[in-house]
PDB file of C-alpha atoms in Angstrom:
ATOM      1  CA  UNK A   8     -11.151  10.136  -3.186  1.00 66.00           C
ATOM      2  CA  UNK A   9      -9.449   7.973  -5.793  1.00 78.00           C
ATOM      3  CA  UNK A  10     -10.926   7.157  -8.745  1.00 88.00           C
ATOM      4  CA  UNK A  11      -9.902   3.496 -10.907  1.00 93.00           C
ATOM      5  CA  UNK A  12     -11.701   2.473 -13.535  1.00 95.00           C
ATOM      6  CA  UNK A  13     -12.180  -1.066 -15.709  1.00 96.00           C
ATOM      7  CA  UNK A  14     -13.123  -1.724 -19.147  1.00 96.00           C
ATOM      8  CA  UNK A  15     -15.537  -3.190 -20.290  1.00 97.00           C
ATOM      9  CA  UNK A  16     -17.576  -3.923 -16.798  1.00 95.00           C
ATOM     10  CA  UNK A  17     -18.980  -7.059 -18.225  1.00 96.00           C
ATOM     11  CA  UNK A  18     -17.922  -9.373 -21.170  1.00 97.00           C
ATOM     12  CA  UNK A  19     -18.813 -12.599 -22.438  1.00 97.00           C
ATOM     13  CA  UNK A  20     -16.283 -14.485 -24.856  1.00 95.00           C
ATOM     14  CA  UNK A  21     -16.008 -17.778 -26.831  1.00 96.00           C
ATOM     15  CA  UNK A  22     -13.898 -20.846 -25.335  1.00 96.00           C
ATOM     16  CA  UNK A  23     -10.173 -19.842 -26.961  1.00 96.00           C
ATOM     17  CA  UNK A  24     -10.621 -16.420 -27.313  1.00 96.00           C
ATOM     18  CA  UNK A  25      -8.513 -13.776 -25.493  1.00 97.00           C
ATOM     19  CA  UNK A  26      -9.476 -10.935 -23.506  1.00 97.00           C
ATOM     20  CA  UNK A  27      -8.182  -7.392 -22.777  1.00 97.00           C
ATOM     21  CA  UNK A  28      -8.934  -5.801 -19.456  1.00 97.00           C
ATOM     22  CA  UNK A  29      -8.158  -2.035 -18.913  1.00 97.00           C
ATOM     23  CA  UNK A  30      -8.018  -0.613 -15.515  1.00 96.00           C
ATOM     24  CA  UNK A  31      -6.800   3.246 -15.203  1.00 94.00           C
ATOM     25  CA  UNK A  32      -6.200   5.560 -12.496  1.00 91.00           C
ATOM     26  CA  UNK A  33      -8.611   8.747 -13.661  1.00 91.00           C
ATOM     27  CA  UNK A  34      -7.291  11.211 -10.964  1.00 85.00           C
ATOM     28  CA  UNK A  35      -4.153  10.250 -10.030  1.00 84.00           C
ATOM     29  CA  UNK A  36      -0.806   8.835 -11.436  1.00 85.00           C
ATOM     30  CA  UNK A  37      -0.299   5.011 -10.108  1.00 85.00           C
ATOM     31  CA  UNK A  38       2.903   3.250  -9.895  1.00 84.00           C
ATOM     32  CA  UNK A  39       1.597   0.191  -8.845  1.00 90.00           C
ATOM     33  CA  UNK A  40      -1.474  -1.632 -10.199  1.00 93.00           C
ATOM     34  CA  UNK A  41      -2.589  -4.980  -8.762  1.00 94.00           C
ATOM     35  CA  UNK A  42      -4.962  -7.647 -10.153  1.00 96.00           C
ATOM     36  CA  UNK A  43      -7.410  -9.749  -8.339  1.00 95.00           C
ATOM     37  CA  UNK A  44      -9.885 -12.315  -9.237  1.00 95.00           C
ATOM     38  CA  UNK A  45     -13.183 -13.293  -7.029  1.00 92.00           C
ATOM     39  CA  UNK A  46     -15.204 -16.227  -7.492  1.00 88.00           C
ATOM     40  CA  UNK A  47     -19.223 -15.716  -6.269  1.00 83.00           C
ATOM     41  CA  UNK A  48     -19.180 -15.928  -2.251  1.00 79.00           C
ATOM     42  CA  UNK A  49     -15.773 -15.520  -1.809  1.00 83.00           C
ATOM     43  CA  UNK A  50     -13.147 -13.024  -0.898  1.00 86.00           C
ATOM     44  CA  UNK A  51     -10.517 -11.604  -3.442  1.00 90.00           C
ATOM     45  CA  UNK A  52      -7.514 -13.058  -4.668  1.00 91.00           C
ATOM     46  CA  UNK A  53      -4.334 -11.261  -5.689  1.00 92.00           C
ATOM     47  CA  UNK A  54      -3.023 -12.504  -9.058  1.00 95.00           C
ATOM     48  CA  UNK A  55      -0.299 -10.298 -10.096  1.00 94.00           C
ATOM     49  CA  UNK A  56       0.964  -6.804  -8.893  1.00 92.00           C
ATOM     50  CA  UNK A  57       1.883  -4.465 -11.585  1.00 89.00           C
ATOM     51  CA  UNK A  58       4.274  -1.814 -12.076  1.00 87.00           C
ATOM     52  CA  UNK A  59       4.667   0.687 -14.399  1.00 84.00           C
ATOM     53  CA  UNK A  60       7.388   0.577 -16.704  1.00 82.00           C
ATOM     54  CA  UNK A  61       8.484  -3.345 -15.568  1.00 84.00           C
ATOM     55  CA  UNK A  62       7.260  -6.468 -15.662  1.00 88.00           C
ATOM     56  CA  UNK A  63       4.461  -7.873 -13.637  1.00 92.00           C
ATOM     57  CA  UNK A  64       4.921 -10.208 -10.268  1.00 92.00           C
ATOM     58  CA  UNK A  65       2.815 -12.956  -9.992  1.00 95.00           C
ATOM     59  CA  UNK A  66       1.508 -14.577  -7.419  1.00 93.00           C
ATOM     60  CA  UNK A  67       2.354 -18.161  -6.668  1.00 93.00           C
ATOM     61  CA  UNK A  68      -0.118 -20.955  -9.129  1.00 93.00           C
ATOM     62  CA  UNK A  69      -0.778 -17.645 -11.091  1.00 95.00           C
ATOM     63  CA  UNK A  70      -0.114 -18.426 -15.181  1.00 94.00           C
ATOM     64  CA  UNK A  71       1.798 -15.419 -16.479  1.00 92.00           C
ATOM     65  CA  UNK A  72       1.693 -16.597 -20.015  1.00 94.00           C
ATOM     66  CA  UNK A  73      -2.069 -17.203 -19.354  1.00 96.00           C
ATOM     67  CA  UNK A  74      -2.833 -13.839 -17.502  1.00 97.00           C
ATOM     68  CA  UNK A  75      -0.747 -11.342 -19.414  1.00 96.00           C
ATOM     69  CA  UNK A  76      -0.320  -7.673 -17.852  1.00 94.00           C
ATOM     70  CA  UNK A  77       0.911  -4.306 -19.153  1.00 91.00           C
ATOM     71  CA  UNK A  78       1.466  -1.140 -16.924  1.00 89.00           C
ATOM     72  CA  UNK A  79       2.795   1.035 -20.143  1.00 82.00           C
ATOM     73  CA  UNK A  80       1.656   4.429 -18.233  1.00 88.00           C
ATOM     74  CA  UNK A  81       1.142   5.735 -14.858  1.00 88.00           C
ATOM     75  CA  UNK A  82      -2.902   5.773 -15.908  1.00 91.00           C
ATOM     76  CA  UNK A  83      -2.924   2.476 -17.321  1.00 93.00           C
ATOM     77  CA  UNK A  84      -2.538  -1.321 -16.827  1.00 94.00           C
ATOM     78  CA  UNK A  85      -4.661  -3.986 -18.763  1.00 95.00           C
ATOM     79  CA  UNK A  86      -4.650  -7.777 -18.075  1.00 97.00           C
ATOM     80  CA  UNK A  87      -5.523  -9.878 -20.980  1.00 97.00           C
ATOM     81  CA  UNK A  88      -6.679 -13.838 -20.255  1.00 97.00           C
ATOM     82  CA  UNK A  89      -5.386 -15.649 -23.450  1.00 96.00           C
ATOM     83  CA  UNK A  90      -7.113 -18.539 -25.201  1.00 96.00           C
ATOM     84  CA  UNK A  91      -9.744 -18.169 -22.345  1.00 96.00           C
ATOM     85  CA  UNK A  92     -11.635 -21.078 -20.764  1.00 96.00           C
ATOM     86  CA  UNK A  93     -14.939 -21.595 -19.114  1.00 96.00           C
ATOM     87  CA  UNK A  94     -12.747 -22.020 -15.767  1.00 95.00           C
ATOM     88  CA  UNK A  95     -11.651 -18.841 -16.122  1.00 96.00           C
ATOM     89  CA  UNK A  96     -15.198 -17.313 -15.972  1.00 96.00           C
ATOM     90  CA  UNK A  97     -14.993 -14.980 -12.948  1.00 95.00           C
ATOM     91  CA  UNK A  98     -14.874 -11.517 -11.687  1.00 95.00           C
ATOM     92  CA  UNK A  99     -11.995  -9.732 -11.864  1.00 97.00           C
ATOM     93  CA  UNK A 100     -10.911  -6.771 -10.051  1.00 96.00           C
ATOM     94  CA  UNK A 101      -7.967  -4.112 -10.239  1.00 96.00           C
ATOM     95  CA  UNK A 102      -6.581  -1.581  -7.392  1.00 94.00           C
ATOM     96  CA  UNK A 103      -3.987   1.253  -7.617  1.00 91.00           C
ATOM     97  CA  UNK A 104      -2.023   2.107  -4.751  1.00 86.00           C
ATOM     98  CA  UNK A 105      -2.734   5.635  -3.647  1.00 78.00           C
ATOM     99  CA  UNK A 106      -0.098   7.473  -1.132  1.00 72.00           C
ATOM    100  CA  UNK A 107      -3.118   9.756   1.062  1.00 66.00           C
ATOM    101  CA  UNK A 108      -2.323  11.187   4.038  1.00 57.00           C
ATOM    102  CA  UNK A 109      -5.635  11.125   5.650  1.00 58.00           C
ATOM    103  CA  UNK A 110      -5.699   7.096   4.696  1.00 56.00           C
ATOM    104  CA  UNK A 111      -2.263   6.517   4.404  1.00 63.00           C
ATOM    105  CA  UNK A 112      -0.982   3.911   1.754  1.00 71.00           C
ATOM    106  CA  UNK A 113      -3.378   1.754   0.641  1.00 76.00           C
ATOM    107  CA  UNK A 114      -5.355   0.455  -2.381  1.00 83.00           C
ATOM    108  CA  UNK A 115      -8.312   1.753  -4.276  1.00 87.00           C
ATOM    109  CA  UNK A 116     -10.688  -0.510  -6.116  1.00 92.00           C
ATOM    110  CA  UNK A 117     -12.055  -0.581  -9.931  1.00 95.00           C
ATOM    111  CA  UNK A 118     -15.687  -1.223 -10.498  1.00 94.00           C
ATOM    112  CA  UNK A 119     -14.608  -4.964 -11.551  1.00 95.00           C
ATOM    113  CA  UNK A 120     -15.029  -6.885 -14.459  1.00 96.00           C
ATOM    114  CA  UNK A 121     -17.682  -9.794 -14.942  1.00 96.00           C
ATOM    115  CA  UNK A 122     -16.671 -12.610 -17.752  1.00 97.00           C
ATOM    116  CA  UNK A 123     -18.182 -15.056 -18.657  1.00 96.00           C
ATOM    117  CA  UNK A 124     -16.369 -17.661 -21.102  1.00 96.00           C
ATOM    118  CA  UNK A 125     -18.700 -19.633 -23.361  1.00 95.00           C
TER     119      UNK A 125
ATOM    120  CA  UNK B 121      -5.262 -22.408   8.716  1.00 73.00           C
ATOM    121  CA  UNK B 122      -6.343 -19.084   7.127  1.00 81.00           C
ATOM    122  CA  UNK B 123      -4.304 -16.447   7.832  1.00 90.00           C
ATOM    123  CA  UNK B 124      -7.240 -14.046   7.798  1.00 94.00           C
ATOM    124  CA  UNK B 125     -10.928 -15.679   9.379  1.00 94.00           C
ATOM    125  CA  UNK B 126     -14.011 -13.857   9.139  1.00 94.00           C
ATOM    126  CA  UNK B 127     -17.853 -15.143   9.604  1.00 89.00           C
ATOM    127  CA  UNK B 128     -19.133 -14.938   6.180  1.00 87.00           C
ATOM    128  CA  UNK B 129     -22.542 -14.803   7.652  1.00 88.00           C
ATOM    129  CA  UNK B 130     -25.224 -13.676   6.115  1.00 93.00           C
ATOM    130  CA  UNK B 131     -25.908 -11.400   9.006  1.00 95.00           C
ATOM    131  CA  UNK B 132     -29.553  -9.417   8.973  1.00 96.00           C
ATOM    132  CA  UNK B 133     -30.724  -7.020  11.494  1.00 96.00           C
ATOM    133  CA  UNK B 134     -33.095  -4.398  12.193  1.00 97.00           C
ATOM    134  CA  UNK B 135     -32.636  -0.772  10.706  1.00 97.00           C
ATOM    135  CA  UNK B 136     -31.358   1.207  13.460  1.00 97.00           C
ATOM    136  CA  UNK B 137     -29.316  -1.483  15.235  1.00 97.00           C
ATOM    137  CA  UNK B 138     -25.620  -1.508  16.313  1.00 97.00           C
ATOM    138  CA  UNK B 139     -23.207  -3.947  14.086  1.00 97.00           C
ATOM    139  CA  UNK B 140     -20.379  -5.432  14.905  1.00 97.00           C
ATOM    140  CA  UNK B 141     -18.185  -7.488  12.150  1.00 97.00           C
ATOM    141  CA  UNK B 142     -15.219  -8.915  13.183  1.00 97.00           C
ATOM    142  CA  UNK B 143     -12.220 -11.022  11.976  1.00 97.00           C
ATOM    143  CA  UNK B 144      -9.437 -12.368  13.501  1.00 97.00           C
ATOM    144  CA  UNK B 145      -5.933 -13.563  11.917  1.00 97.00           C
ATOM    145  CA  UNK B 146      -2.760 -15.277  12.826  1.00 95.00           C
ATOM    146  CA  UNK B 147       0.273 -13.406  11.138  1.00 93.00           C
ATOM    147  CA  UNK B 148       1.745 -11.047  14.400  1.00 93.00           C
ATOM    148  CA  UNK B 149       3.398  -9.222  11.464  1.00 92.00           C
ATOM    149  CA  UNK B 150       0.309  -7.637  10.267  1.00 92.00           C
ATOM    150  CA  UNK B 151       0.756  -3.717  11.253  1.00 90.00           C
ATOM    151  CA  UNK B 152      -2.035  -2.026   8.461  1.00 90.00           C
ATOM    152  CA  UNK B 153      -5.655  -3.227   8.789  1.00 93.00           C
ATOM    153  CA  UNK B 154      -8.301  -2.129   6.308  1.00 92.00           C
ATOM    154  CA  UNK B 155     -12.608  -2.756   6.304  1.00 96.00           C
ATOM    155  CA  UNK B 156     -14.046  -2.407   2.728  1.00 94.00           C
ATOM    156  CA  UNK B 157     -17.567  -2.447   2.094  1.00 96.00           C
ATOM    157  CA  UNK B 158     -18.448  -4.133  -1.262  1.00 94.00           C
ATOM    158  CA  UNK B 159     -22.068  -4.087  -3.331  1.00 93.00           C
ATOM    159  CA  UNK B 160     -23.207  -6.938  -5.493  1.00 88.00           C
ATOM    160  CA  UNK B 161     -20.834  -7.079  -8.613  1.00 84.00           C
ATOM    161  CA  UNK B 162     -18.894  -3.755  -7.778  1.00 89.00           C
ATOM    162  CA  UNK B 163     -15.522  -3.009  -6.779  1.00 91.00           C
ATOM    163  CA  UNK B 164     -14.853  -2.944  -2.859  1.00 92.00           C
ATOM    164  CA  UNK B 165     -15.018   0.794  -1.772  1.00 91.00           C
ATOM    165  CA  UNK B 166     -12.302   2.057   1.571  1.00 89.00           C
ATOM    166  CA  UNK B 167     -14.094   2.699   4.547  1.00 93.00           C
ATOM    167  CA  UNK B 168     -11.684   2.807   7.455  1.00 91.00           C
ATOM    168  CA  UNK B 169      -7.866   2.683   7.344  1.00 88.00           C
ATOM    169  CA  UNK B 170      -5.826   1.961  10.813  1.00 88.00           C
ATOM    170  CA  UNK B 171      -2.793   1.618  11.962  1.00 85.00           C
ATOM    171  CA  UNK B 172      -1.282  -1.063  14.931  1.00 84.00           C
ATOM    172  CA  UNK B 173      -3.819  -1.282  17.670  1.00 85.00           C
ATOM    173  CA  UNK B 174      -6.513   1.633  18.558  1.00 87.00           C
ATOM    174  CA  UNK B 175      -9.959   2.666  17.824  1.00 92.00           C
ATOM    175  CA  UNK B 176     -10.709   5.197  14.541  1.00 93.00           C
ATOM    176  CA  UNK B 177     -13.726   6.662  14.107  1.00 95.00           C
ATOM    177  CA  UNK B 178     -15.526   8.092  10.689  1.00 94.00           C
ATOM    178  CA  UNK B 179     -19.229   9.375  11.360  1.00 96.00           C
ATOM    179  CA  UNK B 180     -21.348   5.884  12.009  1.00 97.00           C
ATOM    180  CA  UNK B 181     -18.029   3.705  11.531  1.00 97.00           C
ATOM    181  CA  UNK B 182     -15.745   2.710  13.927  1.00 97.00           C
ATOM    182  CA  UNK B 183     -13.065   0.624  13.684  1.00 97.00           C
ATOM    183  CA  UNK B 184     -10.893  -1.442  16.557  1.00 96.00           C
ATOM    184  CA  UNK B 185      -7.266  -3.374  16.315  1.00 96.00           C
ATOM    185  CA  UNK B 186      -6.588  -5.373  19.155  1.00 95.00           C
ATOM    186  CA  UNK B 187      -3.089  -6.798  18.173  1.00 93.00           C
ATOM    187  CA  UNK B 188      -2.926  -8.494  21.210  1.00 93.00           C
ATOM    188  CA  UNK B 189      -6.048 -10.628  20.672  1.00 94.00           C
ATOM    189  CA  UNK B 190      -5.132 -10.594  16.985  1.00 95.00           C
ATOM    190  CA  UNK B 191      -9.078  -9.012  16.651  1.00 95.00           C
ATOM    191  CA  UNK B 192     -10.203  -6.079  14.534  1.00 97.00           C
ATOM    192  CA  UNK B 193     -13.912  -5.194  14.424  1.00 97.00           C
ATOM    193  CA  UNK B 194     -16.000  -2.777  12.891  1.00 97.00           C
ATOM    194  CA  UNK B 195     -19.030  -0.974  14.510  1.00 97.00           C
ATOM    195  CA  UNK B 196     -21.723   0.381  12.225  1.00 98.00           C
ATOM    196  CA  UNK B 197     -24.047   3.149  14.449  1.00 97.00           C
ATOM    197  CA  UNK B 198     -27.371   3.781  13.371  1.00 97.00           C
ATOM    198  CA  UNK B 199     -27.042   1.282  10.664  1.00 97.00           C
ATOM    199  CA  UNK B 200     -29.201   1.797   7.376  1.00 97.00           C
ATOM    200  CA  UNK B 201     -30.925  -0.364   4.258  1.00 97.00           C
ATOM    201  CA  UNK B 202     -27.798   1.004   2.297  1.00 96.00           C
ATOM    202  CA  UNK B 203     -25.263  -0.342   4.800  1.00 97.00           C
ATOM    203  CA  UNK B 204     -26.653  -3.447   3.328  1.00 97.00           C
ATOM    204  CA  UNK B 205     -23.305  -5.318   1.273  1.00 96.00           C
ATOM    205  CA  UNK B 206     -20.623  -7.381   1.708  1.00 95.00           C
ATOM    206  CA  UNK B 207     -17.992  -6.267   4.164  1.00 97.00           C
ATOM    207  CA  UNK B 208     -14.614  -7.319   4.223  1.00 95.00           C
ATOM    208  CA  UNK B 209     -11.168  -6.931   6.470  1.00 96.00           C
ATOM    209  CA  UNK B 210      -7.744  -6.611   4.491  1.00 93.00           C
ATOM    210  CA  UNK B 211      -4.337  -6.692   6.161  1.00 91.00           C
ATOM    211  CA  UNK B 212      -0.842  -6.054   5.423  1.00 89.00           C
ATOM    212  CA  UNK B 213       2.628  -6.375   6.867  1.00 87.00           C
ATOM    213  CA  UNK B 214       3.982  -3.250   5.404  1.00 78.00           C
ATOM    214  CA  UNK B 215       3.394   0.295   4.739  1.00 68.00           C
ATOM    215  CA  UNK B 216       3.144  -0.126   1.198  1.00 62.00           C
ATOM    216  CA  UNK B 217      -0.018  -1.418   0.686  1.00 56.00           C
ATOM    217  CA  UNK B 218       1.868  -4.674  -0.541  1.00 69.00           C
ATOM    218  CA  UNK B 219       0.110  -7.800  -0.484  1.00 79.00           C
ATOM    219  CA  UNK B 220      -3.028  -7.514   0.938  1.00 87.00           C
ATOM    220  CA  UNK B 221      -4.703 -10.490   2.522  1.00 90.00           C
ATOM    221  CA  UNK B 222      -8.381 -10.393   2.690  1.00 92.00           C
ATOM    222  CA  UNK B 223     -10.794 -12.244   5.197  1.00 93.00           C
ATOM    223  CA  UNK B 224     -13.465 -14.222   3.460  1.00 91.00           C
ATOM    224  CA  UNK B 225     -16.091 -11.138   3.607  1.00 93.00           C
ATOM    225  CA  UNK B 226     -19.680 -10.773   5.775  1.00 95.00           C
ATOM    226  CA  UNK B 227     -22.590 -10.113   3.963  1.00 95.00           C
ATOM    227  CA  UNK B 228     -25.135  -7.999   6.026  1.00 97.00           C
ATOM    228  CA  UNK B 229     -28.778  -6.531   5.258  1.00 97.00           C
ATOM    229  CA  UNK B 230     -30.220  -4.254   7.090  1.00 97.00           C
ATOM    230  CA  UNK B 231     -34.179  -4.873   6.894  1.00 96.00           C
ATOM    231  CA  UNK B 232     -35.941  -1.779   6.947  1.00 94.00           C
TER     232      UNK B 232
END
């Protein structure tokens, strides 16, 4: 199947600080990228859907100047949280669409990202 | 109202057992209805795709849409200690995998 990856699976940062996220198709070109974000015990939550070569869409009480996304290749999107907050502290979780025939058009998920913010 | 409900549990049963998750939602609209099965602090991993109402099986998985009820379940057969995770339903309105809205996930452990 699929494969998406995300970089790094697990940072910690200071109050202020920004982050870079990196999620990437390994096996397959993706057009479309999304971003979610999970708090513990609870179910995912789209932030922004990506696509490559335009600007991101973001979901409604999303921060766009907050949560900033690039989709500069058809392997690659990365989300960067600027001047992070301990609020922001969650789990956060890409998917590429993938067109399968045996599954049809769905998403595939990334490995997540844990952070923490100090 | 949620759009998507589903018992968060925690649900434990016996290795061996039959189980049944379930979730039910209010948007008619919704046409493509997923089940992921997600670990502690992974990514959620595809397990059964479907389309409008019908059963689908996949080895010890199988997976119902009843749009009429506005109820999709999933069976696990011969369940095992690594079916043990959090399993969630995702639906969308269209084709391309636009938008979708999850239910709140159902934890489950299978006790050997």
């Amino acid at each position: 199947g699929a494969v998406v990856s995300q970089h790094p699976s697990w940072v910690i940062c200071k109050s202020g600080t920004s982050v870079k996220i990196e999620c990437r198709s390994l096996d397959f070109q993706a057009t479309t990228m999304f971003w979610y974000r999970q708090f513990p015990k609870q179910s995912l939550m789209l932030m922004a859907t990506s696509n490559e070569g335009s600007k991101a869409t973001y979901e409604q009480g999303v921060e766009k100047d907050k949560f900033l996304i690039n989709h500069a290749s058809l392997t690659l999107s990365t989300l960067t949280v600027t001047s992070a907050h301990p609020e922001d502290s969650s789990f956060y979780i890409c998917s590429a669409r993938v067109l399968d025939p045996p599954s049809g058009d769905t998403q595939y998920f990334g490995p997540g990202t844990r952070l923490t913010v100090l | 109202q949620k759009e998507v409900e589903q018992d968060p549990g925690p649900l434990s049963v016996p290795e061996g057992a039959i189980v049944s998750l379930n979730c039910t939602y209010s948007n008619s609209a919704f046409q493509y209805f997923m089940w992921y099965r997600q670990y502690s602090r992974k990514g959620p991993e595809l397990l059964m795709y479907t389309y409008s109402s019908g059963n689908k099986e996949d080895g010890r998985f199988t997976a119902q849409v009843d749009k009429s009820s506005k109820y999709i379940s999933l069976f696990i057969r011969d369940s095992q200690p690594s079916d043990s995770a959090t399993y969630l339903c995702a639906m969308s309105v269209n084709q391309g995998a636009q938008k979708l809205v999850f239910g709140q996930g159902t934890r489950l452990t299978i006790n050997p």
